[in-house]
Short mmCIF file of C-alpha atoms in Angstrom, two decimals:
data_model
loop_
_atom_site.label_atom_id
_atom_site.label_comp_id
_atom_site.label_asym_id
_atom_site.label_seq_id
_atom_site.Cartn_x
_atom_site.Cartn_y
_atom_site.Cartn_z
CA MET G 1006 20.61 -6.53 -41.38
CA THR G 1007 23.54 -4.66 -40.68
CA VAL G 1008 25.00 -2.69 -43.48
CA THR G 1009 29.11 -2.47 -43.63
CA PRO G 1010 30.01 0.85 -45.41
CA LEU G 1011 32.50 -0.24 -48.22
CA GLY G 1012 33.86 3.37 -48.79
CA ILE G 1013 35.54 4.20 -52.15
CA PRO G 1014 37.09 1.35 -53.93
CA ARG G 1015 40.85 2.04 -54.12
CA ARG G 1016 42.54 1.01 -57.40
CA LEU G 1017 45.97 -1.77 -56.44
CA LEU G 1018 49.55 -1.17 -57.97
CA GLU G 1019 52.54 -3.20 -58.02
CA PHE G 1020 56.01 -2.56 -57.31
CA THR G 1021 58.78 -4.51 -56.40
CA LEU G 1022 59.89 -5.05 -52.43
CA ASP G 1023 62.94 -6.72 -51.51
CA GLY G 1024 62.30 -8.98 -54.63
CA GLU G 1025 59.44 -9.86 -54.20
CA ALA G 1026 56.21 -8.44 -56.04
CA ALA G 1027 54.00 -6.74 -53.84
CA ARG G 1028 50.19 -5.23 -53.94
CA VAL G 1029 49.19 -2.08 -52.15
CA PRO G 1030 45.83 -0.05 -52.68
CA GLU G 1031 46.93 3.50 -54.72
CA GLY G 1032 47.71 6.22 -51.83
CA ALA G 1033 49.14 3.71 -49.45
CA THR G 1034 53.54 4.33 -48.28
CA ILE G 1035 56.01 1.85 -48.12
CA LEU G 1036 55.47 1.75 -45.14
CA ASP G 1037 52.49 0.51 -45.51
CA ALA G 1038 53.42 -2.31 -47.44
CA CYS G 1039 56.21 -3.02 -45.26
CA ARG G 1040 54.04 -3.90 -42.80
CA ALA G 1041 51.34 -5.73 -44.78
CA ALA G 1042 54.15 -7.65 -45.80
CA GLY G 1043 55.72 -8.31 -42.68
CA LYS G 1044 58.62 -6.95 -42.52
CA ASP G 1045 59.53 -4.86 -39.65
CA VAL G 1046 61.00 -1.29 -40.31
CA PRO G 1047 61.43 0.74 -37.58
CA THR G 1048 59.95 4.22 -36.83
CA LEU G 1049 59.89 6.48 -34.36
CA CYS G 1050 57.90 9.75 -35.66
CA GLU G 1051 55.16 8.23 -37.60
CA GLY G 1052 52.17 7.47 -36.33
CA ASP G 1053 48.70 6.07 -37.24
CA THR G 1054 46.98 8.87 -36.24
CA LEU G 1055 48.75 12.22 -37.71
CA ARG G 1056 50.27 13.06 -41.15
CA PRO G 1057 54.09 12.01 -41.76
CA LYS G 1058 56.46 14.66 -40.59
CA ASN G 1059 60.09 12.74 -41.61
CA ALA G 1060 61.82 13.58 -38.60
CA CYS G 1061 63.59 10.74 -37.25
CA ARG G 1062 64.68 9.30 -40.59
CA VAL G 1063 64.80 5.88 -39.05
CA CYS G 1064 62.75 3.97 -41.73
CA VAL G 1065 64.66 4.96 -44.62
CA VAL G 1066 64.66 2.66 -47.49
CA GLU G 1067 66.35 2.64 -50.69
CA VAL G 1068 64.42 3.22 -53.92
CA GLU G 1069 66.28 2.24 -57.19
CA GLY G 1070 66.59 5.15 -59.12
CA ALA G 1071 66.57 7.57 -56.21
CA ARG G 1072 69.34 9.70 -55.36
CA THR G 1073 69.24 9.87 -51.98
CA LEU G 1074 67.30 7.45 -49.19
CA VAL G 1075 63.76 8.00 -48.72
CA PRO G 1076 61.29 7.82 -45.69
CA ALA G 1077 59.27 5.09 -45.80
CA CYS G 1078 56.56 6.27 -43.47
CA SER G 1079 55.91 9.49 -46.36
CA ARG G 1080 56.63 8.23 -49.42
CA ARG G 1081 53.77 6.58 -51.05
CA ALA G 1082 54.11 3.22 -54.09
CA GLU G 1083 54.37 3.91 -56.95
CA PRO G 1084 53.54 1.51 -59.87
CA GLY G 1085 57.00 -0.32 -60.92
CA MET G 1086 58.91 0.85 -57.87
CA VAL G 1087 61.87 -0.98 -56.88
CA VAL G 1088 62.38 -0.81 -53.37
CA ARG G 1089 64.93 -2.61 -50.89
CA THR G 1090 64.87 -2.23 -47.34
CA ASP G 1091 67.48 -4.25 -45.23
CA THR G 1092 70.53 -3.10 -47.48
CA GLU G 1093 73.85 -2.16 -46.33
CA ARG G 1094 73.27 1.54 -47.04
CA ALA G 1095 69.81 1.51 -45.31
CA ARG G 1096 71.02 -0.25 -42.57
CA HIS G 1097 74.00 2.18 -41.76
CA SER G 1098 72.00 5.21 -42.19
CA ARG G 1099 69.62 3.61 -39.38
CA ARG G 1100 72.92 2.80 -37.31
CA ILE G 1101 74.20 6.23 -37.71
CA VAL G 1102 70.36 7.98 -36.60
CA LEU G 1103 69.93 5.55 -33.92
CA GLU G 1104 73.60 6.64 -32.32
CA LEU G 1105 73.03 10.29 -32.71
CA LEU G 1106 69.87 9.88 -30.77
CA ALA G 1107 70.99 7.30 -28.00
CA SER G 1108 73.81 9.76 -27.54
CA SER G 1109 72.48 13.09 -27.39
CA VAL G 1110 68.65 12.02 -25.43
CA ASP G 1111 67.51 8.77 -22.98
CA LEU G 1112 65.54 6.15 -25.12
CA SER G 1113 65.30 4.43 -21.74
CA THR G 1114 61.65 4.48 -22.03
CA THR G 1115 61.08 4.29 -25.87
CA PRO G 1116 59.46 0.94 -26.93
CA ARG G 1117 62.04 -1.07 -29.07
CA ALA G 1118 64.62 1.43 -28.66
CA ALA G 1119 67.27 -1.25 -26.77
CA GLU G 1120 66.11 -3.82 -29.66
CA TRP G 1121 67.13 -1.90 -32.59
CA ILE G 1122 70.04 -0.52 -31.34
CA LYS G 1123 71.31 -4.22 -31.00
CA GLU G 1124 69.65 -5.25 -33.99
CA TYR G 1125 71.70 -2.57 -36.04
CA GLU G 1126 75.02 -2.29 -34.09
CA ALA G 1127 74.77 1.25 -33.02
CA LYS G 1128 77.12 2.30 -30.27
CA PRO G 1129 76.03 5.63 -28.98
CA ASP G 1130 78.71 5.83 -26.41
CA ARG G 1131 81.44 6.00 -29.73
CA PHE G 1132 81.26 9.74 -29.39
CA GLY G 1133 82.82 9.74 -26.03
CA PRO G 1134 81.39 11.19 -22.75
CA ASP G 1135 81.85 14.57 -23.68
CA ALA G 1136 79.18 14.56 -26.46
CA ALA G 1137 76.26 16.91 -26.00
CA ARG G 1138 73.56 15.57 -24.38
CA LEU G 1139 70.00 17.08 -22.80
CA ASN G 1140 69.81 16.79 -19.56
CA ASP G 1141 67.18 19.01 -18.28
CA SER G 1142 65.20 18.09 -15.40
CA PRO G 1143 61.43 16.79 -15.61
CA LYS G 1144 59.35 19.27 -15.47
CA VAL G 1145 56.63 18.42 -13.17
CA ASP G 1146 54.35 21.70 -12.75
CA ASN G 1147 50.93 19.91 -12.55
CA ASP G 1148 48.91 16.90 -11.11
CA LEU G 1149 48.24 15.28 -14.49
CA TYR G 1150 51.42 14.71 -16.43
CA VAL G 1151 55.03 15.18 -16.73
CA ARG G 1152 57.72 17.00 -19.46
CA ASP G 1153 60.71 15.28 -19.77
CA TYR G 1154 62.56 16.72 -22.66
CA ALA G 1155 65.74 14.78 -21.58
CA LYS G 1156 64.03 11.95 -23.74
CA CYS G 1157 62.54 13.99 -26.65
CA ILE G 1158 63.52 13.58 -30.11
CA LEU G 1159 61.90 16.26 -31.48
CA CYS G 1160 59.83 14.61 -33.73
CA TYR G 1161 57.14 17.14 -33.70
CA LYS G 1162 54.34 14.64 -33.25
CA CYS G 1163 52.99 16.68 -29.79
CA VAL G 1164 52.86 19.96 -31.95
CA ASP G 1165 50.84 18.73 -34.41
CA ALA G 1166 48.33 16.47 -31.92
CA CYS G 1167 48.02 19.98 -30.31
CA GLY G 1168 47.61 22.18 -33.31
CA ASP G 1169 45.77 22.05 -36.21
CA GLN G 1170 45.92 17.85 -36.80
CA TRP G 1171 43.70 17.39 -33.94
CA GLN G 1172 43.33 19.96 -30.50
CA ASN G 1173 43.96 22.95 -32.48
CA SER G 1174 44.96 24.41 -29.00
CA PHE G 1175 48.25 25.61 -30.13
CA ALA G 1176 50.13 25.47 -26.57
CA ILE G 1177 53.03 23.47 -27.63
CA SER G 1178 55.87 24.63 -30.36
CA VAL G 1179 59.52 24.45 -30.98
CA THR G 1180 61.68 26.73 -29.71
CA GLY G 1181 65.17 27.62 -30.37
CA ARG G 1182 67.62 26.40 -33.39
CA GLY G 1183 69.79 23.96 -34.12
CA PHE G 1184 70.97 21.96 -31.04
CA ASP G 1185 68.96 23.87 -28.57
CA ALA G 1186 65.35 23.48 -30.65
CA ARG G 1187 63.45 22.89 -27.44
CA ILE G 1188 59.52 21.53 -27.42
CA ALA G 1189 58.07 24.46 -25.06
CA VAL G 1190 55.13 26.21 -24.35
CA GLU G 1191 54.36 30.48 -24.82
CA HIS G 1192 57.91 31.94 -23.45
CA ASP G 1193 59.15 28.26 -21.88
CA ALA G 1194 56.37 29.21 -18.87
CA PRO G 1195 54.94 26.60 -16.53
CA LEU G 1196 52.15 24.64 -17.98
CA THR G 1197 49.35 26.16 -15.83
CA ASP G 1198 49.86 28.89 -17.35
CA SER G 1199 49.63 28.06 -21.01
CA ALA G 1200 47.03 27.47 -23.41
CA CYS G 1201 47.06 23.85 -22.25
CA VAL G 1202 43.69 22.13 -21.72
CA TYR G 1203 45.26 18.74 -20.03
CA CYS G 1204 43.77 16.61 -23.25
CA GLY G 1205 46.78 14.82 -23.08
CA ASN G 1206 46.69 13.55 -26.55
CA CYS G 1207 50.37 14.64 -26.88
CA ILE G 1208 51.02 11.92 -24.72
CA GLU G 1209 49.54 9.49 -26.54
CA VAL G 1210 51.51 10.48 -29.64
CA CYS G 1211 54.77 10.49 -27.96
CA PRO G 1212 56.79 7.84 -28.90
CA THR G 1213 59.43 8.43 -26.03
CA GLY G 1214 58.36 8.61 -22.96
CA ALA G 1215 58.97 12.87 -22.97
CA LEU G 1216 55.75 13.36 -22.27
CA SER G 1217 53.71 10.52 -19.46
CA PRO G 1218 51.33 10.79 -17.07
CA ARG G 1219 51.93 11.45 -13.35
CA SER G 1220 50.84 8.46 -12.66
CA GLU G 1221 53.08 6.74 -14.46
CA PHE G 1222 56.00 8.87 -13.91
CA ASP G 1223 55.62 8.61 -10.18
CA ARG G 1224 55.20 4.62 -10.10
CA ARG G 1225 58.71 4.46 -13.00
CA ALA G 1226 60.22 6.84 -10.56
CA ALA G 1227 59.63 4.45 -7.29
CA GLY G 1228 60.00 1.44 -9.22
CA THR G 1229 56.71 0.28 -9.34
CA TRP G 1230 55.69 0.33 -13.11
CA ASP G 1231 55.17 -3.07 -14.18
CA GLU G 1232 53.41 -3.12 -17.59
CA SER G 1233 53.77 -6.97 -17.81
CA ALA G 1234 51.38 -7.26 -15.09
CA GLN G 1235 49.15 -4.67 -16.48
CA THR G 1236 45.64 -5.65 -17.48
CA ARG G 1237 43.88 -3.78 -20.42
CA THR G 1238 39.92 -3.04 -20.83
CA THR G 1239 38.25 -0.90 -23.35
CA THR G 1240 35.11 0.35 -22.11
CA VAL G 1241 33.16 3.61 -23.19
CA CYS G 1242 33.79 7.02 -21.37
CA ALA G 1243 30.48 7.59 -19.29
CA TYR G 1244 31.15 11.47 -19.19
CA CYS G 1245 28.89 12.55 -22.14
CA GLY G 1246 27.10 11.41 -24.80
CA VAL G 1247 30.10 11.79 -27.54
CA GLY G 1248 30.89 7.42 -27.05
CA CYS G 1249 34.39 7.71 -27.00
CA GLY G 1250 36.59 4.79 -26.35
CA LEU G 1251 38.82 4.05 -23.27
CA THR G 1252 41.43 1.61 -22.29
CA LEU G 1253 42.18 1.25 -18.78
CA HIS G 1254 45.21 0.10 -17.79
CA VAL G 1255 45.28 -1.38 -14.46
CA GLN G 1256 47.78 -2.28 -12.33
CA ASP G 1257 47.39 -4.18 -8.64
CA ASN G 1258 43.57 -3.63 -9.11
CA GLU G 1259 44.17 -0.03 -9.73
CA ILE G 1260 43.66 2.00 -12.88
CA VAL G 1261 47.19 3.39 -13.42
CA LYS G 1262 46.62 4.83 -17.02
CA VAL G 1263 44.03 5.26 -19.94
CA THR G 1264 44.44 5.53 -23.35
CA SER G 1265 42.03 5.41 -26.45
CA PRO G 1266 42.09 2.89 -28.82
CA HIS G 1267 43.88 4.58 -32.44
CA ASP G 1268 40.92 2.73 -34.74
CA ASN G 1269 37.85 3.90 -32.50
CA PRO G 1270 35.86 5.81 -35.30
CA VAL G 1271 35.11 8.31 -32.61
CA THR G 1272 38.06 9.38 -31.33
CA HIS G 1273 40.74 7.93 -33.07
CA GLY G 1274 43.23 7.92 -29.95
CA ASN G 1275 42.15 11.34 -28.77
CA LEU G 1276 40.41 12.38 -25.47
CA CYS G 1277 39.64 15.18 -23.33
CA ILE G 1278 40.71 16.07 -19.77
CA LYS G 1279 37.85 14.14 -18.36
CA GLY G 1280 38.16 10.65 -20.45
CA ARG G 1281 42.16 10.74 -19.40
CA PHE G 1282 42.65 11.95 -16.63
CA GLY G 1283 39.22 11.43 -14.74
CA TYR G 1284 39.44 8.00 -13.51
CA GLN G 1285 40.01 9.05 -9.83
CA HIS G 1286 36.78 8.59 -8.19
CA VAL G 1287 36.34 4.99 -9.55
CA GLN G 1288 38.92 3.44 -7.34
CA ASN G 1289 38.27 6.48 -4.08
CA ARG G 1290 37.98 3.95 -1.24
CA GLY G 1291 37.61 6.70 1.04
#
């Protein structure tokens, strides 16, 4: 007989969400409640495997009695709280944030960015052609992944994944201040001269494509990357006995990328260099 662990039961609390009663487990965030209710609140810096950073501010909502808008990704629901997610104040804030982001960095590979810009009627080009913009060239200094900081929104997810929340390699961090702030390795050196262990867990959490596998980067550059034509197959990594879950992304009968399911109890979306990048032998037809 299979026994399913139930865990410690959590008390349900009630509050008002857009005029309707909402019930969520104690400790849940407003964003958790929104998703449970089927409400589409945009977010970029939030990740289901990392602690909230409150960096992008796209998910802000209005809470009755609060002086400022609050980030739904980190603000925990409280009994009796009255939350409104689609007020003009919240929509205006999201519109401004999207305009500032899209005017300063390339959001072309950010999932749903174009959809949100249209939904909130954001006009990134209203700042004019002289608006400061990141135009850094992609850093291609190894065969495994590419750093394209012209797409970076400084959400710090890669820093957290490389640091104390997952990998503990501390190979990357933020350098500079203000508009000169950048994600970089020590002394802005090539990745091959850093403490990076090439696990690729920073790629897994990057929301904009600023970090991408070399295979994906090359295919996008050649115009042959087509996610709609890709199949996904979940399997188990065969390199060791840990049992990490892999999702193989296959296009034209070729593995083009490997990810890991975030709900996997072993990996939680994380892999080592072998699991994420060591798949070439499978399709070596020489």
